[in-house]
Coordinates of C-alpha atoms and ligand atoms in Angstrom, one line a residue:
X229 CA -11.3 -16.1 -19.5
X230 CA -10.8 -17.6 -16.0
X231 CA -13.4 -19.1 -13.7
X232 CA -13.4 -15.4 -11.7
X233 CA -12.3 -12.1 -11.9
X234 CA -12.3 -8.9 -9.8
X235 CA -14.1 -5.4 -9.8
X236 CA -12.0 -3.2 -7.7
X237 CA -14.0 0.3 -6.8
X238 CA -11.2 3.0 -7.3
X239 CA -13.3 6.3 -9.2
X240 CA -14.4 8.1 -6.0
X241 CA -13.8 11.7 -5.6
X242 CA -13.4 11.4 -1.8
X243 CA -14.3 14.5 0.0
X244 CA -13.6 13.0 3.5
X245 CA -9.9 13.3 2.4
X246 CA -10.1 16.6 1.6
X247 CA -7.4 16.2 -1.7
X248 CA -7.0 16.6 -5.3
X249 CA -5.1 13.5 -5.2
X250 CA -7.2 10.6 -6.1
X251 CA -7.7 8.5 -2.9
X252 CA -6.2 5.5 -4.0
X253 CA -2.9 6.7 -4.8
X254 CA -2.3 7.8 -1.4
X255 CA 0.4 5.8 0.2
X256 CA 0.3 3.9 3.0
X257 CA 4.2 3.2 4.2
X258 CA 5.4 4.0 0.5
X259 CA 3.0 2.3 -1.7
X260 CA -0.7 3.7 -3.0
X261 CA -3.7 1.5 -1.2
X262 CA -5.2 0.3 -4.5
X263 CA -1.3 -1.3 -5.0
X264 CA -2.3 -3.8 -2.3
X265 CA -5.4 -4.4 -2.8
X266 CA -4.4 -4.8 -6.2
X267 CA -1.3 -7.8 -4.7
X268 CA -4.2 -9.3 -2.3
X269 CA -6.4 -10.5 -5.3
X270 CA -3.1 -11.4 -7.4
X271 CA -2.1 -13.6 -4.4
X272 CA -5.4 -15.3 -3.9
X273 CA -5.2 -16.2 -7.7
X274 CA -7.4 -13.7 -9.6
X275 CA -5.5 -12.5 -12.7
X276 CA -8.1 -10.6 -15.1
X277 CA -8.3 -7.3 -12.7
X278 CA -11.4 -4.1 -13.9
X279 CA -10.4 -1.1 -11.9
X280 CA -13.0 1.4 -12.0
X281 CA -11.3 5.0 -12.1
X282 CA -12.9 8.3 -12.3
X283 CA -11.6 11.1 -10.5
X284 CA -7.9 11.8 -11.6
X285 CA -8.1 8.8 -13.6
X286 CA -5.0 9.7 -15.7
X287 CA -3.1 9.6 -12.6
X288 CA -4.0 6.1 -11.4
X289 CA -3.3 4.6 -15.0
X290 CA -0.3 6.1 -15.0
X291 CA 1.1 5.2 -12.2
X292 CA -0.2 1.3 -13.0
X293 CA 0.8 1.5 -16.4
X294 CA 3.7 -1.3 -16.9
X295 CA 0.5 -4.0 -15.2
X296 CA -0.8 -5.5 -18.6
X297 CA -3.4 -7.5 -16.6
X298 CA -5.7 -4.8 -15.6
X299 CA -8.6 -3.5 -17.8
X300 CA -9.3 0.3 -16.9
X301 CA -13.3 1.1 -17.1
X302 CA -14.2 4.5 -16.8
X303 CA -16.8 6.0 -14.0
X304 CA -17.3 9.4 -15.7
X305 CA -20.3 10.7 -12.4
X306 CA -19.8 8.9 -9.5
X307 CA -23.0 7.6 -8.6
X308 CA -22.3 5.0 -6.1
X309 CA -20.6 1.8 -5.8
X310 CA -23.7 -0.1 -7.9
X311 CA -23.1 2.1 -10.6
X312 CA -19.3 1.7 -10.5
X313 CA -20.2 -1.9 -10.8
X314 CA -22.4 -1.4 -13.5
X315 CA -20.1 0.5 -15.8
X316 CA -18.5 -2.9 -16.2
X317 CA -21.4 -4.1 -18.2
X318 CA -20.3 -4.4 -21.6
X319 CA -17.3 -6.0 -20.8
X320 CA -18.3 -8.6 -18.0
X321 CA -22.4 -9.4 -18.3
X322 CA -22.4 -12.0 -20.3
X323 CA -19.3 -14.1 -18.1
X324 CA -20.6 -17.3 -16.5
X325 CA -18.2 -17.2 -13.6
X326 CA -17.9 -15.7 -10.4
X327 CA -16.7 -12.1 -9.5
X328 CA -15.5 -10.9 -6.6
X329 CA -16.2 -7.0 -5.6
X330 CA -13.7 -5.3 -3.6
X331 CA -12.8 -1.5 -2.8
X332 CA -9.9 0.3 -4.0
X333 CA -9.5 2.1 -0.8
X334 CA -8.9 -0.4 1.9
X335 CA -5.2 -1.5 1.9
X336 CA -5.3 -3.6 5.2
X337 CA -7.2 -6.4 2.7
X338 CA -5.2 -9.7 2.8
X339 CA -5.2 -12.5 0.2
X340 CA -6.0 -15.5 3.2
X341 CA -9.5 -13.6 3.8
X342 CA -10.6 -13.2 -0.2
X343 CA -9.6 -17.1 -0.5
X344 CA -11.5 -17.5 2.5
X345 CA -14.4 -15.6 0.7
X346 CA -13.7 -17.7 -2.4
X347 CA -13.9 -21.3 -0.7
X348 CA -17.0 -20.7 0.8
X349 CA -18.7 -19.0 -2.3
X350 CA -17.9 -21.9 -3.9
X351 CA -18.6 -24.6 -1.2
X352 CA -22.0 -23.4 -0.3
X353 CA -22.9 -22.6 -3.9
X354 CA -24.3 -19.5 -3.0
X355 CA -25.7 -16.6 -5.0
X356 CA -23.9 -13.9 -3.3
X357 CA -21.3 -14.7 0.0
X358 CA -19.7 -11.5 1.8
X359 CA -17.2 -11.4 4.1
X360 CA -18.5 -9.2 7.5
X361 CA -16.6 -7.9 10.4
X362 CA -17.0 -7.3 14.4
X363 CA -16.7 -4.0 15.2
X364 CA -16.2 -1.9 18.4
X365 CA -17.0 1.3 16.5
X366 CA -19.0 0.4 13.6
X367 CA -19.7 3.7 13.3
X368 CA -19.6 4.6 9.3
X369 CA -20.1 1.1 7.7
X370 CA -22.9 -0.6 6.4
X371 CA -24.4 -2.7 9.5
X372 CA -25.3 -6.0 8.7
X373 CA -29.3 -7.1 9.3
X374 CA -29.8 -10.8 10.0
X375 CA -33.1 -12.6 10.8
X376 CA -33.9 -14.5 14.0
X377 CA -32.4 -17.4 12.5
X378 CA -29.2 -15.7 11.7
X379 CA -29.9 -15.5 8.1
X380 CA -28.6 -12.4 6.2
X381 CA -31.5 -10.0 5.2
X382 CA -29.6 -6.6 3.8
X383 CA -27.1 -4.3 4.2
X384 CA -28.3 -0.6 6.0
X385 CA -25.8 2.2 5.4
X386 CA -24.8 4.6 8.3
X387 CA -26.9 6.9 7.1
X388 CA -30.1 5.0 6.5
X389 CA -29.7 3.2 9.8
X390 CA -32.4 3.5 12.3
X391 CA -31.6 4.2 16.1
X392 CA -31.6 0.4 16.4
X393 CA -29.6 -0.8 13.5
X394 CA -27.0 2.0 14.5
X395 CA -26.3 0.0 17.8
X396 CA -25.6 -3.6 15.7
X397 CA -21.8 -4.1 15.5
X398 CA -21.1 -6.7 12.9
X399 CA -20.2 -4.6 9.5
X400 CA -19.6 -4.9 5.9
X401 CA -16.9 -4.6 4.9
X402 CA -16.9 -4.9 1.5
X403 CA -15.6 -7.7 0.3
X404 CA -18.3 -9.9 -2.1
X405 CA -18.2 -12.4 -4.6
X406 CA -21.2 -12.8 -6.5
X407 CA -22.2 -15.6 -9.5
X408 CA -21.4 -12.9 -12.3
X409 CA -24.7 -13.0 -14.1
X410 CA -26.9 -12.8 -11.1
X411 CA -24.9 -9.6 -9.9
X412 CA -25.4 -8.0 -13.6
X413 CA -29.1 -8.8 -13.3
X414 CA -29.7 -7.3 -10.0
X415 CA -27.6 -4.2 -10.7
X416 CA -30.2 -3.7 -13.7
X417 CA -33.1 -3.1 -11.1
X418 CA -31.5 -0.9 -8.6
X419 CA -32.6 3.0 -7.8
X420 CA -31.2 5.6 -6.0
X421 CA -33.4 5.9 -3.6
X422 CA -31.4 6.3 -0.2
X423 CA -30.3 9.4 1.9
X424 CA -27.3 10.2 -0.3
X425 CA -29.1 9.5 -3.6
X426 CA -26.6 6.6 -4.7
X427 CA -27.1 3.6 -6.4
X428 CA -25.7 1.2 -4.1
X429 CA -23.9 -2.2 -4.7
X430 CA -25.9 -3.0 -1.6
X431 CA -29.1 -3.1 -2.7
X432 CA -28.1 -5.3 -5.6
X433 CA -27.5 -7.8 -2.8
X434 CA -30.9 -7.4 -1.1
X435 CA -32.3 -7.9 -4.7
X436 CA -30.8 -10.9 -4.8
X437 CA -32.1 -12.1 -1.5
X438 CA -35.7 -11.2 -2.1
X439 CA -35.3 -13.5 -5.3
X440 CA -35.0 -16.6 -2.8
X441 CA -31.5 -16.8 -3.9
X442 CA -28.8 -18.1 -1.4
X443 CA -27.0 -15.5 -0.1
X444 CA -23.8 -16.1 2.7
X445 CA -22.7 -13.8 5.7
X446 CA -19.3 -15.3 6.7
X447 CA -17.7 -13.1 9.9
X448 CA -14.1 -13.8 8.3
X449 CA -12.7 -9.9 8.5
X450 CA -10.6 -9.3 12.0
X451 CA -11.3 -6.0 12.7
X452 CA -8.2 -4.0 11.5
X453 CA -8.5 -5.7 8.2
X454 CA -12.0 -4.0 7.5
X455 CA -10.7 -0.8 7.3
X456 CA -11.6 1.8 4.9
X457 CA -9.7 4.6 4.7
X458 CA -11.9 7.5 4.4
X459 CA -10.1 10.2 6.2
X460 CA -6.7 11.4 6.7
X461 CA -7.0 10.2 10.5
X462 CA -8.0 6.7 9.1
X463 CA -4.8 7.0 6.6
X464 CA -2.4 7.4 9.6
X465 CA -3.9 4.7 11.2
X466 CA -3.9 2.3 8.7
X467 CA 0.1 2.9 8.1
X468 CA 0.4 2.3 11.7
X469 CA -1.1 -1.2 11.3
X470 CA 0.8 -1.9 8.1
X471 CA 3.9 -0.5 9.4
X472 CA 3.5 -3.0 12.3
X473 CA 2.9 -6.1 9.9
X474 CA 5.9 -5.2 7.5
X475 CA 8.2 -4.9 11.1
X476 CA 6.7 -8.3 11.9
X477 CA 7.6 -10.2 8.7
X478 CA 11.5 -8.7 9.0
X479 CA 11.7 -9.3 12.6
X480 CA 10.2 -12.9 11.3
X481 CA 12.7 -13.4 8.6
X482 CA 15.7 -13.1 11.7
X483 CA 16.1 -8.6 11.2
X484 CA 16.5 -7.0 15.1
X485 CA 14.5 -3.9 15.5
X486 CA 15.0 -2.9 18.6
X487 CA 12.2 -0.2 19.1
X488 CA 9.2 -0.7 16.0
X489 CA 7.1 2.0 17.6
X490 CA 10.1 4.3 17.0
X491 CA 11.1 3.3 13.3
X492 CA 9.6 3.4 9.9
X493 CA 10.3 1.0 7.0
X494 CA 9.3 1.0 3.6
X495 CA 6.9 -1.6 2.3
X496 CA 9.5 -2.2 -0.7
X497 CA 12.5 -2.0 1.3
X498 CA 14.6 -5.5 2.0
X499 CA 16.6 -6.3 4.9
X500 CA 19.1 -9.3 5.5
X501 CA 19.5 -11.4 8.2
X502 CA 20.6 -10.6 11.9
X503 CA 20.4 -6.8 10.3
X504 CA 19.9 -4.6 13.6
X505 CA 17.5 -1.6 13.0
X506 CA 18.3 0.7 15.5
X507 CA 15.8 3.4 16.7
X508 CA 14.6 6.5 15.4
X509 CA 15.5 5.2 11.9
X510 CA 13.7 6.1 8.7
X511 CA 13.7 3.9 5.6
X512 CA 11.6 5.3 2.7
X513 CA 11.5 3.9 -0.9
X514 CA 13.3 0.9 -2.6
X515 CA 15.5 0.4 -0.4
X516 CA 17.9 -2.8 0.1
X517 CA 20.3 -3.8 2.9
X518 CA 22.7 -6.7 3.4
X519 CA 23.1 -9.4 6.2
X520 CA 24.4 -8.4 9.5
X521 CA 24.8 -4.1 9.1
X522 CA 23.4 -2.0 12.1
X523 CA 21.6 1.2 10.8
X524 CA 20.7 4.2 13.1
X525 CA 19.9 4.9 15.5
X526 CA 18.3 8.1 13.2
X527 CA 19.7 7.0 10.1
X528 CA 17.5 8.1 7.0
X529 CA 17.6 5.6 4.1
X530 CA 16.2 6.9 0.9
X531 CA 15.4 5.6 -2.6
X532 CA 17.9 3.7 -4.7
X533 CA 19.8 2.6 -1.5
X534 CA 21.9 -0.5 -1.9
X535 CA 24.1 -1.6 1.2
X536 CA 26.2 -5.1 1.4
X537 CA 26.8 -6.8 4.3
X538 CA 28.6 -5.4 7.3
X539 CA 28.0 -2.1 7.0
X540 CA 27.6 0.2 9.5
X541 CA 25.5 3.2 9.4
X542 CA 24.9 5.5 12.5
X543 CA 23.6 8.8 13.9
X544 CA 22.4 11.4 11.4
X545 CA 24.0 9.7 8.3
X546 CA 21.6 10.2 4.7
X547 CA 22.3 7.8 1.8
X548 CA 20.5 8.1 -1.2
X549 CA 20.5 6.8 -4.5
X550 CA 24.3 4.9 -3.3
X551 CA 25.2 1.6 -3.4
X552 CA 27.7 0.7 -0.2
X553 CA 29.8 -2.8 -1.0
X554 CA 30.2 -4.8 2.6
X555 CA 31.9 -3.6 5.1
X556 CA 31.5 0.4 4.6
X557 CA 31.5 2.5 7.7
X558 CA 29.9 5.7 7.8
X559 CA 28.9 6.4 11.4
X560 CA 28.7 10.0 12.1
X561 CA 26.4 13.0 10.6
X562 CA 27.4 11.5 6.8
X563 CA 25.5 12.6 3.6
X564 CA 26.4 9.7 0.9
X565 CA 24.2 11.0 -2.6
X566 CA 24.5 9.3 -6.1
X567 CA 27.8 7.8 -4.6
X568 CA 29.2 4.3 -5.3
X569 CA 31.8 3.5 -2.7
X570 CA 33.5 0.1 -2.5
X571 CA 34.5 -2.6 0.5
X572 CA 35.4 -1.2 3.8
X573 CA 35.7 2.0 3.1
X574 CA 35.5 4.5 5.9
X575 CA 33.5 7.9 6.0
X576 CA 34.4 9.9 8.6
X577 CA 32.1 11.6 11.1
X578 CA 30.5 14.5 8.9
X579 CA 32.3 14.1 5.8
X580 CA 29.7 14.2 2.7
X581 CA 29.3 14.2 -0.7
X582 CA 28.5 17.2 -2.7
X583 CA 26.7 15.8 -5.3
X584 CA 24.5 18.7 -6.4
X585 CA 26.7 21.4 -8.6
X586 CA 23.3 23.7 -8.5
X587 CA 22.3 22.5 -11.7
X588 CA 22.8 18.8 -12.3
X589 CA 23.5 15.6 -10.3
X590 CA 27.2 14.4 -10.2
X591 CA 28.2 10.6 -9.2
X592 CA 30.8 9.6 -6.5
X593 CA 33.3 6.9 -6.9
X594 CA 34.9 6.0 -3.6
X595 CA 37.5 2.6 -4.1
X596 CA 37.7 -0.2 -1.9
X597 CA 39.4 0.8 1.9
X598 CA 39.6 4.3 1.3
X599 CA 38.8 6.9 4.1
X600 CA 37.7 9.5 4.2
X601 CA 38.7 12.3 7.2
X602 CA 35.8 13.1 9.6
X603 CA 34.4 17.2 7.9
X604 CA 35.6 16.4 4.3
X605 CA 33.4 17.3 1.4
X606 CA 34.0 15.4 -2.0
X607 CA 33.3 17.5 -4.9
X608 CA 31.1 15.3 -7.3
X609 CA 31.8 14.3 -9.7
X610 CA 35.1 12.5 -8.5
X611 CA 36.9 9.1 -8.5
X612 CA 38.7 8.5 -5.4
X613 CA 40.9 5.6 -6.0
X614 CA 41.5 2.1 -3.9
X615 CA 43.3 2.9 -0.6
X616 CA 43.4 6.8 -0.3
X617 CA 43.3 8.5 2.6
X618 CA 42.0 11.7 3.0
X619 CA 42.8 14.3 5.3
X620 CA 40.1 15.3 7.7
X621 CA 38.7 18.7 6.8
X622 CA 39.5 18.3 2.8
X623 CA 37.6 19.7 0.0
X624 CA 38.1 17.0 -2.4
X625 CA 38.0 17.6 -6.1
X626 CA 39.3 15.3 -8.9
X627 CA 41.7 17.9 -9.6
X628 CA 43.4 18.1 -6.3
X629 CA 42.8 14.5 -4.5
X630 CA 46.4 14.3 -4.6
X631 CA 47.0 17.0 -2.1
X632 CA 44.6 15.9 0.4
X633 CA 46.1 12.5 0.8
X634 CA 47.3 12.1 4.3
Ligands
UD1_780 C1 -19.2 1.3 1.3 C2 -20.4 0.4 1.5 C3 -20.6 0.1 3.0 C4 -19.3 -0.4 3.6 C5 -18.1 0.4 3.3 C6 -16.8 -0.3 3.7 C7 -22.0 0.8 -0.3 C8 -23.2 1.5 -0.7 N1 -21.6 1.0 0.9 O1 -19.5 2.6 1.9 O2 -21.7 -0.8 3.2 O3 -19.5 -0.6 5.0 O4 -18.0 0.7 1.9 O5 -15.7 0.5 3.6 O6 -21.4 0.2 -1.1 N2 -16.7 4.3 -5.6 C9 -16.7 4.4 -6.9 N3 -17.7 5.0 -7.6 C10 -18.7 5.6 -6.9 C11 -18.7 5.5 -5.5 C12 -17.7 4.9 -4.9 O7 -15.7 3.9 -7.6 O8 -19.6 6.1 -7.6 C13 -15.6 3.7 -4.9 C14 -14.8 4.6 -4.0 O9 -13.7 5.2 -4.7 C15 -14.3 3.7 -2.9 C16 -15.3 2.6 -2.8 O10 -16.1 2.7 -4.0 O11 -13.0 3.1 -3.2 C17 -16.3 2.7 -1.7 O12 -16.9 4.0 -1.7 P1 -17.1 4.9 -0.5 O13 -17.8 6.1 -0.8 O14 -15.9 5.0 0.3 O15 -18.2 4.0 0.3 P2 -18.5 3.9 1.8 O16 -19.4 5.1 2.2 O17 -17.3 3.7 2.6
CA781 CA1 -15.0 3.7 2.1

């Protein structure tokens, strides 16, 4: 086994959220949170992953299922983030390395911060070294207690917080790496003797401190990044941050977005270069588009979208599960479904495809330059070949393509 591993907290039950979907597999611009948090400790080099699951457990797994690298460990009651901790025991008590605890439901988490956390575990040679944040609204974390010498003493939760403690600002996060053995040790003393009856990972830590053991506060989180998402408001706002960072890495890598506050993108979509998103557009799933196209404004991109480069997509035009070679037009009120159409060809304004019979799915074939009149509807499944042209207002069928050529 590797020199560390992570534990990442995923069983929770989540009443805040008010679902029968287990928290972590809500999505946060088109991905669950534990899927990041998941990336963040793959990036910062931490292979061996144990994911504690309990409520809906069968759903997280399966939606992980293809990732060989993570062990599933079962939280059958949840009673509290120590215990979660602890139901690694078997597995991880006897490993001499270090082990990082993180919590399934904070997507923000970046990979720079845990390697942060990891480099100064390891330079200080501590025990225990967390990674705390400044908060204007601390309200709901664990506050951070330090001595007069600025040494860490505990971790209070919100709800065991005097009047005083309630007023201190820098936070926990929740982001640790312990020395493995010490954390099993500790976690073997702990009660649940606390305002919500819990056994807290938190109190493993003051354990460890009472022991005379070094233990390290390092104010490393920036504020948005120590967000838990508890409650459907925090959701919201936590896609509003992400959707912000994936905008900035395309804008980065040379895409034009001409109004972010007014467009949404997919964490798994992929844009070329000198690509100009227009307003009002909506990009949801695996998405993929070409060098210079221009999409929107309100175009609505949806999964298994493939487009070349050169394409142009405008007002109210849906493309779903179609692949577009360069140069396609299709700039008017367009629906393009399960469609395949080749270089340059032109859809006019409203034309669609009619890809649903009322039973199954049907594929469109459209060849390279063909156009299509502005209010035509292709009947899927059809074939239209190279260098047709369709009359506006057809209803196109395999059978009778040849009387709607202009
Ligand atoms: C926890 C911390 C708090 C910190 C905050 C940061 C403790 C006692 N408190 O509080 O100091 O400021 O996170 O967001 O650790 N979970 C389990 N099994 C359980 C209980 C929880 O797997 O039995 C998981 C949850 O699914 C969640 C994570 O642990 O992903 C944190 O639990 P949550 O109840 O959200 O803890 P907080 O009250 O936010
Ligand atoms: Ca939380």
């Amino acid at each position: 086994m590797s020199d560390k591993v992570a534990i990442i907290l995923a069983a929770g039950v989540s009443s805040r959220m008010n679902t029968k979907l287990p928290k972590v597999l809500h999505e946060v611009c088109g991905r669950p949170m534990l899927a990041y948090v998941i990336d963040a400790c793959r990036k910062a080099g931490i292979e061996k992953l144990y994911v504690i699951v309990g409520y809906g457990k069968e759903q997280v797994i399966e939606y992980f299922k293809d990732d060989k690298n993570i062990v599933w460990i079962e939280q059958n009651e949840q009673k509290g983030t120590g215990h979660a901790v602890m139901c690694c025991k078997s597995q991880l008590a006897d490993f001499a390395g270090d082990t990082l605890v993180i919590c399934g439901d904070m997507p923000l988490i970046r990979a720079e911060i845990v390697n942060t956390l990891i480099e100064k575990h390891q330079k200080e040679t501590s025990a225990a070294t967390l990674a705390t944040a400044i908060l204007d609204d601390p309200k709901g974390y664990g506050r951070i207690v330090r001595d007069s010498y600025g040494n860490i003493q505990g971790i209070v939760e919100d709800g065991d917080c005097t009047p005083m403690q309630k007023t201190i600002r820098e936070v926990n996060p929740s982001y640790y790496c312990f020395k493995n053995k010490m954390l099993f040790e500790a976690l073997d003393k702990i009660t649940p003797d606390n305002v919500k009856k819990e056994y807290y990972l938190t109190d493993a830590l003051h354990l460890i401190i009472e022991a005379g053991h070094k233990v390290v506060a390092v104010t490393a989180v920036a504020a948005e990044d120590a967000m838990g998402v508890n409650s459907r408001q925090q959701l919201s706002e936590a896609g509003k941050i992400m959707q912000s960072r994936i905008q900035d890495r395309f804008m980065k890598s040379g895409v034009t977005i001409v109004d972010p506050p007014n467009t949404w993108i997919d964490a798994r979509t992929q844009i070329g270069q000198d690509t100009v998103i227009e307003p009002f557009t909506y990009i949801h799933g695996r998405v993929k588009i070409g060098s210079a196209c221009r999409v929107g404004p309100f175009a609505y991109l949806r999964e298994g979208t493939v487009l070349g480069d050169d394409v142009v997509l405008g007002v109210f035009t849906e493309v779903k599960n179609s692949s577009l070679a360069d140069g396609v037009r299709a700039r008017h009120h367009s629906y393009i479904g399960d469609a395949k159409l080749g270089k340059n060809a032109d859809i006019g304004a409203g034309a669609i495809t009619a890809n649903f019979d009322g039973k199954k799915i049907n594929l469109t074939q459209i060849g390279d330059n063909v156009f299509i009149g502005s209010g035509s509807t292709l009947i899927a499944p059809i074939d239209v070949p190279a260098g047709t042209k369709i009359k506006p207002g057809s209803a196109v069928t395999s059978e009778n393509i040849e009387e709607n050529k202009i």
